[in-house]
Short mmCIF file of C-alpha atoms in Angstrom, two decimals:
data_model
loop_
_atom_site.label_atom_id
_atom_site.label_comp_id
_atom_site.label_asym_id
_atom_site.label_seq_id
_atom_site.Cartn_x
_atom_site.Cartn_y
_atom_site.Cartn_z
CA MET A 9 0.00 0.00 0.00
CA THR A 10 1.40 3.41 -0.97
CA ARG A 11 1.85 6.17 1.61
CA ALA A 12 -0.89 8.21 -0.03
CA LYS A 13 -3.33 5.30 0.13
CA THR A 14 -2.30 4.56 3.73
CA ARG A 15 -3.12 8.15 4.65
CA LYS A 16 -6.53 7.84 2.98
CA VAL A 17 -7.27 4.61 4.85
CA LEU A 18 -6.30 6.23 8.15
CA ARG A 19 -8.54 9.23 7.38
CA ALA A 20 -11.39 6.84 6.59
CA ILE A 21 -10.93 5.08 9.94
CA LEU A 22 -10.69 8.37 11.83
CA ALA A 23 -13.90 9.58 10.17
CA THR A 24 -15.71 7.18 12.48
CA PRO A 25 -13.61 7.38 15.66
CA GLU A 26 -16.35 5.79 17.75
CA VAL A 27 -15.35 2.43 16.21
CA ILE A 28 -12.94 2.15 19.15
CA ARG A 29 -16.01 1.60 21.36
CA ALA A 30 -16.62 -1.73 19.64
CA ARG A 31 -15.50 -4.82 21.49
CA PRO A 32 -11.76 -5.36 20.89
CA SER A 33 -12.48 -8.86 19.58
CA LEU A 34 -14.78 -7.43 16.90
CA ASN A 35 -12.24 -4.81 15.86
CA MET A 36 -9.51 -7.45 15.67
CA PHE A 37 -11.78 -9.65 13.56
CA MET A 38 -12.49 -6.80 11.13
CA LEU A 39 -8.80 -5.91 10.85
CA ARG A 40 -7.86 -9.54 10.12
CA TYR A 41 -10.59 -9.74 7.50
CA LEU A 42 -9.67 -6.47 5.78
CA ARG A 43 -6.02 -7.51 5.60
CA LYS A 44 -7.00 -10.33 3.24
CA PHE A 45 -7.65 -7.73 0.52
CA ARG A 46 -5.72 -5.00 -1.28
CA ILE A 47 -7.71 -1.82 -0.77
CA ARG A 48 -8.28 -0.10 -4.12
CA ASP A 49 -8.56 3.65 -4.59
CA ILE A 50 -11.10 4.06 -7.38
CA GLY A 51 -12.10 7.63 -8.02
CA GLY A 52 -11.35 8.49 -4.39
CA ASN A 53 -13.42 5.57 -3.07
CA LEU A 54 -11.42 3.18 -0.89
CA ILE A 55 -12.88 -0.20 -1.85
CA VAL A 56 -12.19 -3.53 -0.17
CA HIS A 57 -14.65 -5.37 -2.40
CA SER A 58 -18.11 -4.78 -3.80
CA HIS A 59 -19.97 -6.56 -1.00
CA LEU A 60 -18.93 -3.77 1.38
CA PRO A 61 -19.35 -0.01 0.91
CA PRO A 62 -16.19 2.08 0.34
CA LEU A 63 -14.33 2.55 3.63
CA ASN A 64 -14.55 6.33 3.34
CA SER A 65 -18.26 6.45 2.52
CA ALA A 66 -21.34 7.46 4.50
CA ALA A 67 -22.64 3.93 3.94
CA TYR A 68 -19.62 2.37 5.68
CA ARG A 69 -19.98 4.81 8.58
CA ARG A 70 -23.58 3.59 8.89
CA PHE A 71 -22.28 0.01 9.12
CA ILE A 72 -20.07 1.04 12.04
CA ARG A 73 -22.64 3.15 13.84
CA GLU A 74 -25.84 1.21 13.22
CA HIS A 75 -24.63 -2.39 13.14
CA LEU A 76 -21.20 -2.81 14.71
CA LEU A 77 -22.03 -0.42 17.56
CA GLY A 78 -25.80 0.07 17.47
CA ARG A 79 -26.60 -3.64 17.04
CA SER A 80 -29.45 -2.89 14.63
CA HIS A 81 -32.08 -5.63 14.47
CA GLY A 82 -32.68 -4.80 10.82
CA PRO A 83 -30.89 -6.05 7.71
CA SER A 84 -27.59 -4.64 6.49
CA HIS A 85 -27.78 -5.91 2.89
CA ALA A 86 -30.70 -6.13 0.49
CA GLN A 87 -31.30 -6.98 -3.13
CA ILE A 88 -34.27 -5.89 -5.19
CA GLY A 89 -35.39 -7.43 -8.47
CA LEU A 90 -36.21 -4.41 -10.59
CA THR A 91 -37.87 -6.53 -13.29
CA ASN A 92 -38.36 -10.16 -14.20
CA ALA A 93 -37.77 -9.53 -17.90
CA CYS A 94 -34.50 -10.84 -19.35
CA PRO A 95 -33.45 -11.79 -22.88
CA GLN A 96 -31.09 -14.47 -21.53
CA LYS A 97 -32.30 -17.91 -20.45
CA CYS A 98 -29.71 -19.16 -17.98
CA SER A 99 -30.03 -22.87 -17.25
CA TYR A 100 -29.42 -22.26 -13.54
CA CYS A 101 -31.64 -19.17 -13.16
CA TYR A 102 -32.95 -18.89 -9.60
CA ASN A 103 -35.64 -16.46 -10.76
CA ARG A 104 -37.32 -18.67 -13.33
CA GLY A 105 -41.03 -19.29 -12.79
CA ARG A 106 -41.75 -16.21 -10.70
CA LYS A 107 -44.72 -14.25 -11.99
CA GLY A 108 -47.28 -11.63 -11.08
CA ALA A 109 -47.76 -7.87 -11.43
CA LEU A 110 -44.46 -6.00 -11.49
CA LEU A 111 -43.79 -3.41 -8.82
CA ASP A 112 -44.19 0.17 -9.99
CA LYS A 113 -41.64 2.91 -9.41
CA SER A 114 -43.32 4.44 -6.37
CA THR A 115 -43.57 1.07 -4.60
CA ILE A 116 -39.91 0.31 -5.28
CA MET A 117 -38.88 3.78 -4.09
CA LYS A 118 -40.84 3.31 -0.85
CA ALA A 119 -39.26 -0.11 -0.34
CA VAL A 120 -35.80 1.42 -0.83
CA GLN A 121 -36.47 4.08 1.80
CA ASP A 122 -37.98 1.55 4.19
CA LEU A 123 -34.93 -0.72 3.84
CA LYS A 124 -32.54 2.15 4.52
CA ASP A 125 -34.59 3.19 7.55
CA MET A 126 -34.28 -0.41 8.81
CA GLY A 127 -30.47 -0.29 8.57
CA VAL A 128 -29.62 -1.38 5.03
CA PHE A 129 -26.40 0.26 3.83
CA TRP A 130 -25.80 -1.93 0.75
CA LEU A 131 -28.34 -2.44 -2.05
CA GLY A 132 -28.00 -4.68 -5.10
CA TRP A 133 -30.08 -4.36 -8.26
CA THR A 134 -30.94 -7.66 -9.87
CA GLY A 135 -33.70 -9.13 -11.99
CA GLY A 136 -34.25 -10.43 -14.64
CA GLU A 137 -32.14 -7.80 -16.29
CA PRO A 138 -32.42 -4.67 -14.12
CA LEU A 139 -31.43 -2.35 -16.98
CA LEU A 140 -34.81 -3.10 -18.56
CA ASN A 141 -36.50 -1.10 -15.79
CA GLU A 142 -36.82 2.35 -17.37
CA ASP A 143 -36.78 4.00 -13.92
CA ILE A 144 -33.46 2.47 -12.81
CA VAL A 145 -31.54 5.77 -12.87
CA GLU A 146 -34.09 7.57 -10.71
CA ILE A 147 -34.31 4.61 -8.32
CA THR A 148 -30.51 4.49 -8.07
CA GLU A 149 -30.32 8.19 -7.26
CA LYS A 150 -32.83 7.71 -4.44
CA ALA A 151 -31.03 4.64 -3.09
CA ALA A 152 -27.49 6.05 -3.26
CA GLU A 153 -28.09 8.60 -0.51
CA SER A 154 -26.01 7.07 2.36
CA CYS A 155 -26.20 3.62 0.78
CA ALA A 156 -23.81 1.69 -1.49
CA VAL A 157 -25.57 0.60 -4.68
CA LYS A 158 -24.32 -2.26 -6.85
CA LEU A 159 -25.70 -3.36 -10.23
CA PHE A 160 -25.75 -6.99 -11.36
CA THR A 161 -26.25 -7.03 -15.14
CA THR A 162 -25.82 -9.15 -18.24
CA GLY A 163 -25.06 -5.95 -20.15
CA CYS A 164 -28.08 -6.36 -22.42
CA THR A 165 -29.44 -2.98 -23.60
CA LEU A 166 -26.58 -1.06 -21.95
CA THR A 167 -25.54 2.15 -23.68
CA LYS A 168 -22.77 4.60 -22.85
CA ALA A 169 -25.38 7.20 -21.95
CA LEU A 170 -27.23 4.88 -19.55
CA ALA A 171 -23.97 3.77 -17.90
CA SER A 172 -22.96 7.41 -17.41
CA ASP A 173 -26.37 8.32 -15.99
CA LEU A 174 -26.18 5.45 -13.49
CA HIS A 175 -22.70 6.47 -12.42
CA GLN A 176 -23.80 10.09 -11.97
CA ALA A 177 -26.82 8.87 -9.98
CA GLY A 178 -24.46 7.29 -7.45
CA LEU A 179 -23.87 3.72 -8.59
CA PHE A 180 -20.61 2.63 -6.94
CA SER A 181 -20.10 -0.80 -8.53
CA ALA A 182 -21.20 -2.57 -11.72
CA SER A 183 -20.86 -6.35 -11.91
CA ILE A 184 -21.25 -7.87 -15.37
CA SER A 185 -22.29 -11.50 -15.75
CA LEU A 186 -19.51 -13.54 -17.37
CA ASP A 187 -19.13 -17.23 -16.56
CA HIS A 188 -16.39 -18.45 -18.93
CA TRP A 189 -13.45 -17.23 -20.97
CA LYS A 190 -14.78 -19.07 -24.04
CA ALA A 191 -17.60 -17.37 -25.92
CA ASP A 192 -19.44 -20.56 -26.89
CA GLU A 193 -19.40 -21.87 -23.30
CA HIS A 194 -20.78 -18.63 -21.87
CA ASP A 195 -23.43 -18.30 -24.60
CA ARG A 196 -24.53 -21.91 -24.11
CA ALA A 197 -25.00 -21.55 -20.34
CA ARG A 198 -26.83 -18.27 -20.83
CA GLY A 199 -29.10 -19.57 -23.61
CA TYR A 200 -28.39 -16.45 -25.64
CA ALA A 201 -26.33 -16.10 -28.79
CA GLY A 202 -24.00 -13.13 -28.30
CA ALA A 203 -24.12 -13.12 -24.47
CA TYR A 204 -20.30 -13.18 -24.31
CA ARG A 205 -19.92 -10.33 -26.79
CA THR A 206 -22.58 -8.34 -24.91
CA ALA A 207 -20.75 -8.83 -21.59
CA LEU A 208 -17.37 -7.72 -22.98
CA ARG A 209 -18.94 -4.62 -24.49
CA ALA A 210 -20.58 -3.76 -21.15
CA ILE A 211 -17.25 -4.15 -19.37
CA GLU A 212 -15.62 -1.72 -21.79
CA ILE A 213 -18.43 0.79 -21.41
CA PHE A 214 -18.29 0.75 -17.61
CA LYS A 215 -14.48 0.82 -17.60
CA SER A 216 -14.59 4.02 -19.65
CA LEU A 217 -16.26 5.83 -16.73
CA GLU A 218 -13.67 7.30 -14.40
CA GLY A 219 -14.19 6.36 -10.76
CA LEU A 220 -16.64 3.47 -11.23
CA HIS A 221 -15.77 0.11 -9.68
CA VAL A 222 -16.13 -2.53 -12.41
CA GLY A 223 -16.30 -6.25 -11.77
CA VAL A 224 -17.39 -9.54 -13.25
CA SER A 225 -20.04 -11.67 -11.58
CA ALA A 226 -19.26 -15.29 -12.39
CA VAL A 227 -21.30 -18.40 -11.68
CA LEU A 228 -18.84 -21.30 -11.61
CA SER A 229 -20.12 -24.74 -12.51
CA LEU A 230 -19.04 -27.70 -10.38
CA GLU A 231 -17.27 -29.14 -13.40
CA MET A 232 -15.30 -25.92 -13.85
CA ILE A 233 -14.31 -25.93 -10.17
CA GLN A 234 -13.35 -29.61 -10.05
CA ARG A 235 -11.33 -29.42 -13.26
CA GLY A 236 -9.24 -26.63 -11.78
CA GLN A 237 -10.41 -24.14 -14.40
CA ALA A 238 -11.27 -21.34 -11.95
CA GLU A 239 -7.65 -20.19 -11.94
CA GLU A 240 -7.51 -20.06 -15.74
CA PHE A 241 -10.68 -17.98 -15.65
CA LEU A 242 -9.14 -15.54 -13.14
CA ARG A 243 -6.08 -15.07 -15.34
CA PHE A 244 -8.46 -14.23 -18.20
CA LEU A 245 -10.24 -11.62 -16.05
CA ILE A 246 -6.89 -10.04 -15.13
CA ARG A 247 -6.21 -9.60 -18.84
CA LEU A 248 -9.63 -7.94 -19.21
CA GLY A 249 -8.56 -5.35 -16.63
CA VAL A 250 -11.60 -5.53 -14.35
CA ASP A 251 -11.30 -4.47 -10.73
CA GLU A 252 -12.97 -7.51 -9.21
CA ALA A 253 -14.03 -11.09 -9.80
CA TRP A 254 -17.20 -11.77 -7.78
CA LEU A 255 -17.39 -15.56 -7.68
CA SER A 256 -20.14 -17.93 -6.67
CA GLU A 257 -20.60 -21.61 -7.30
CA MET A 258 -23.75 -22.62 -9.17
CA LYS A 259 -26.52 -22.66 -6.58
CA PRO A 260 -29.12 -25.43 -6.72
CA SER A 261 -32.23 -24.17 -8.50
CA LEU A 262 -35.73 -25.57 -8.91
CA ALA A 263 -35.18 -25.21 -12.66
CA LEU A 264 -32.30 -27.72 -12.63
CA SER A 265 -32.40 -31.50 -12.65
CA SER A 266 -31.37 -33.45 -9.55
CA GLU A 267 -27.98 -34.18 -11.11
CA GLU A 268 -27.38 -30.55 -12.06
CA SER A 269 -28.35 -29.41 -8.56
CA ARG A 270 -25.38 -31.03 -6.88
CA VAL A 271 -24.08 -28.93 -4.00
CA ILE A 272 -20.45 -27.88 -3.76
CA THR A 273 -18.35 -29.88 -1.27
CA GLU A 274 -16.51 -28.30 1.66
CA GLU A 275 -13.24 -29.39 0.05
CA ASP A 276 -14.11 -27.50 -3.15
CA ARG A 277 -15.21 -24.44 -1.15
CA LEU A 278 -11.92 -24.34 0.71
CA MET A 279 -10.01 -24.71 -2.56
CA LEU A 280 -11.75 -21.57 -3.87
CA VAL A 281 -11.06 -19.78 -0.57
CA ARG A 282 -7.35 -20.54 -0.97
CA LEU A 283 -7.51 -19.37 -4.58
CA GLN A 284 -9.14 -16.10 -3.50
CA ASP A 285 -6.45 -15.47 -0.87
CA LYS A 286 -3.65 -16.25 -3.34
CA TYR A 287 -4.87 -13.78 -5.97
CA ASN A 288 -5.66 -11.09 -3.43
CA ARG A 289 -2.09 -11.31 -2.13
CA GLU A 290 -0.81 -10.80 -5.67
CA GLY A 291 -3.03 -7.73 -5.98
CA LYS A 292 -3.66 -7.81 -9.74
CA ILE A 293 -7.39 -8.26 -9.21
CA THR A 294 -9.72 -8.39 -6.21
CA VAL A 295 -11.27 -11.82 -5.85
CA ASN A 296 -14.46 -11.80 -3.82
CA TYR A 297 -15.78 -15.34 -3.37
CA LEU A 298 -19.26 -15.38 -1.87
CA ALA A 299 -18.70 -18.55 0.18
CA HIS A 300 -15.54 -16.93 1.63
CA PHE A 301 -17.48 -13.87 2.84
CA GLU A 302 -20.29 -16.16 4.04
CA GLY A 303 -18.01 -18.96 5.27
CA ARG A 304 -17.81 -20.25 8.82
CA GLU A 305 -14.47 -18.44 9.20
CA HIS A 306 -16.04 -15.04 8.56
CA PHE A 307 -19.61 -13.70 8.47
CA GLY A 308 -21.60 -16.85 7.76
CA CYS A 309 -24.82 -17.05 5.78
CA ASN A 310 -27.09 -14.21 6.77
CA ALA A 311 -30.06 -15.02 4.59
CA GLY A 312 -33.14 -13.75 6.42
CA HIS A 313 -30.98 -12.41 9.25
CA LYS A 314 -28.97 -9.52 7.80
CA MET A 315 -29.90 -10.10 4.15
CA VAL A 316 -33.31 -9.65 2.53
CA PHE A 317 -34.54 -10.00 -1.04
CA ILE A 318 -37.58 -8.37 -2.65
CA ASP A 319 -38.49 -9.95 -5.96
CA PRO A 320 -39.90 -8.01 -8.95
CA PHE A 321 -43.44 -8.75 -7.78
CA GLY A 322 -43.01 -7.68 -4.16
CA GLU A 323 -42.45 -11.08 -2.53
CA VAL A 324 -39.98 -10.94 0.36
CA GLY A 325 -37.50 -13.76 0.92
CA PRO A 326 -34.25 -14.39 2.77
CA CYS A 327 -31.97 -14.12 -0.30
CA VAL A 328 -32.06 -14.12 -4.10
CA PHE A 329 -31.30 -17.85 -4.30
CA ALA A 330 -34.05 -19.10 -1.96
CA PRO A 331 -37.46 -19.71 -3.64
CA LEU A 332 -39.40 -18.68 -0.53
CA THR A 333 -41.75 -15.85 0.40
CA PHE A 334 -42.74 -14.52 3.81
CA GLY A 335 -45.14 -11.93 2.46
CA ASN A 336 -45.67 -9.24 -0.17
CA ILE A 337 -44.83 -5.57 0.31
CA ARG A 338 -48.13 -4.59 -1.35
CA GLU A 339 -49.96 -6.20 1.58
CA ARG A 340 -47.63 -5.62 4.54
CA SER A 341 -44.63 -3.40 5.21
CA VAL A 342 -41.20 -4.82 4.48
CA ARG A 343 -40.30 -3.98 8.08
CA ASP A 344 -43.04 -6.23 9.48
CA ILE A 345 -42.35 -9.04 7.00
CA PHE A 346 -38.63 -8.97 7.76
CA ALA A 347 -39.25 -8.96 11.53
CA ASP A 348 -41.35 -12.13 11.22
CA MET A 349 -38.81 -13.76 8.90
CA LYS A 350 -35.81 -12.97 11.06
CA LYS A 351 -37.33 -14.85 14.00
CA LEU A 352 -36.83 -18.01 11.92
CA PHE A 353 -33.28 -17.19 10.72
CA PRO A 354 -30.65 -17.09 13.50
CA SER A 355 -27.75 -16.98 10.99
CA GLU A 356 -25.40 -19.94 10.60
CA ASN A 357 -22.01 -21.03 9.31
CA ARG A 358 -23.12 -22.53 5.96
CA CYS A 359 -25.22 -21.58 2.94
CA PHE A 360 -28.93 -21.87 3.75
CA VAL A 361 -29.81 -22.74 0.16
CA ASN A 362 -27.15 -25.41 -0.24
CA ALA A 363 -28.15 -26.98 3.07
CA ASN A 364 -31.91 -27.02 2.48
CA PHE A 365 -32.43 -27.51 -1.23
CA ASP A 366 -34.04 -30.93 -0.71
CA LEU A 367 -36.73 -29.18 1.35
CA PHE A 368 -37.31 -26.68 -1.44
CA ARG A 369 -38.00 -29.53 -3.86
CA LYS A 370 -40.24 -31.26 -1.31
CA PHE A 371 -42.48 -28.23 -0.77
CA SER A 372 -42.38 -26.48 -4.14
CA ALA A 373 -44.87 -28.49 -6.23
CA GLY A 374 -43.32 -26.67 -9.19
CA GLU A 375 -44.13 -23.17 -7.91
CA ALA A 376 -41.64 -20.36 -7.43
CA PRO A 377 -41.60 -18.86 -4.98
CA ILE A 378 -43.08 -21.45 -2.66
CA SER A 379 -46.24 -19.99 -1.12
CA ARG A 380 -46.07 -18.29 2.24
CA GLU A 381 -48.10 -21.05 3.87
CA LYS A 382 -45.78 -23.77 2.56
CA THR A 383 -42.73 -21.65 3.33
CA LEU A 384 -43.75 -21.56 7.00
CA GLU A 385 -44.30 -25.33 6.95
CA LEU A 386 -40.89 -25.83 5.35
CA MET A 387 -39.15 -23.72 7.98
CA LYS A 388 -40.37 -26.09 10.71
CA GLU A 389 -38.11 -28.74 9.19
CA VAL A 390 -35.01 -26.56 8.85
CA ARG A 391 -32.16 -27.24 11.25
CA PHE A 392 -29.55 -24.50 11.60
CA GLU A 393 -25.91 -25.08 12.46
CA HIS A 394 -23.66 -22.96 14.69
CA LEU A 395 -22.87 -19.29 14.14
CA ALA A 396 -19.92 -18.22 12.02
CA GLU A 397 -16.90 -16.53 13.61
CA PHE A 398 -18.12 -12.91 13.35
CA PHE A 399 -21.51 -13.55 14.92
CA LYS A 400 -20.03 -15.63 17.73
CA LEU A 401 -18.21 -12.43 18.68
CA TYR A 402 -21.11 -10.13 17.79
CA TYR A 403 -23.54 -11.98 20.05
CA HIS A 404 -21.00 -12.40 22.85
CA GLN A 405 -21.04 -16.16 22.71
CA ARG A 406 -17.41 -16.23 23.79
CA PRO A 407 -14.94 -13.73 25.30
#
């Protein structure tokens, strides 16, 4: 880290001096975690990775004040499906089969404000393809006030003008879907001729905007992981010049066959964790592996506990991958729905979806999301494991 960047990091820490009031064990945990990454200065934003707000942002100060110190009962992270429309037909799509009346702009804007009032400091736009929502710029501008906003996109319909408008509205990170370094492999998985070309064009457009954090969101198949191809893929992304590789293994989906829905092994997860740490030490690209962030060693899976998902039709679930609903924001407030949901989600040290996919199949009857009534029945059969390292400290379960 250069002296100039060190000074910026110190200024960012001193901007929230009350962090020293946090338990020493929590501060030590955060320092150990942050040291795993090379902090990037992008347009003046000090970015660890795109799952956290910039260290020198109002959103990060809210994390310190409202969650680390204030122990907010609300969520910290949320994702909203801005539309269900998408030209791509991914074989593993977790959103397939959802239907209903799409949320209008005013309902989405109210949900955004409600989530921020509850403690959310990080918002992700997803879909479908969120760029197909014609109000996305206005919604982003509303959300970006004291909140970090990240876009997950295939790149379809992106123009230079729209990218610039989103950046000006306050978007801090754009993550473009790209699952393979070979065009035919990516297009095949996405069910869309030209998906690879579209993704590369989107990367170039976003990279042309000074100060925007640009990453790739990659869904790694089990075959790709087990053949050792993840490292080849990372070398390809380094050549592309993106800031970050946001990696996730293919999550089991109701749209997949039983064979395709195989869950990643702990051995494979740890291999990807080691790969992340190796490339982050080298510093050529930030590697942000979801099951590292959510692993037992760090923050654990916080679906329904610190994470909430609102689908394009207003159904509220614990995360984007879980085909469950605990209510609709047209009928009840997101605050009340989340409060009821959180009672059933104590947080744990493994992925909720990976651990309970057999229950999803048992209760789904082909519907997505599973109805609220069946969701509540399903939750009676869920058995949670222990807390991950951070929440053991957070909830004072050990000195």
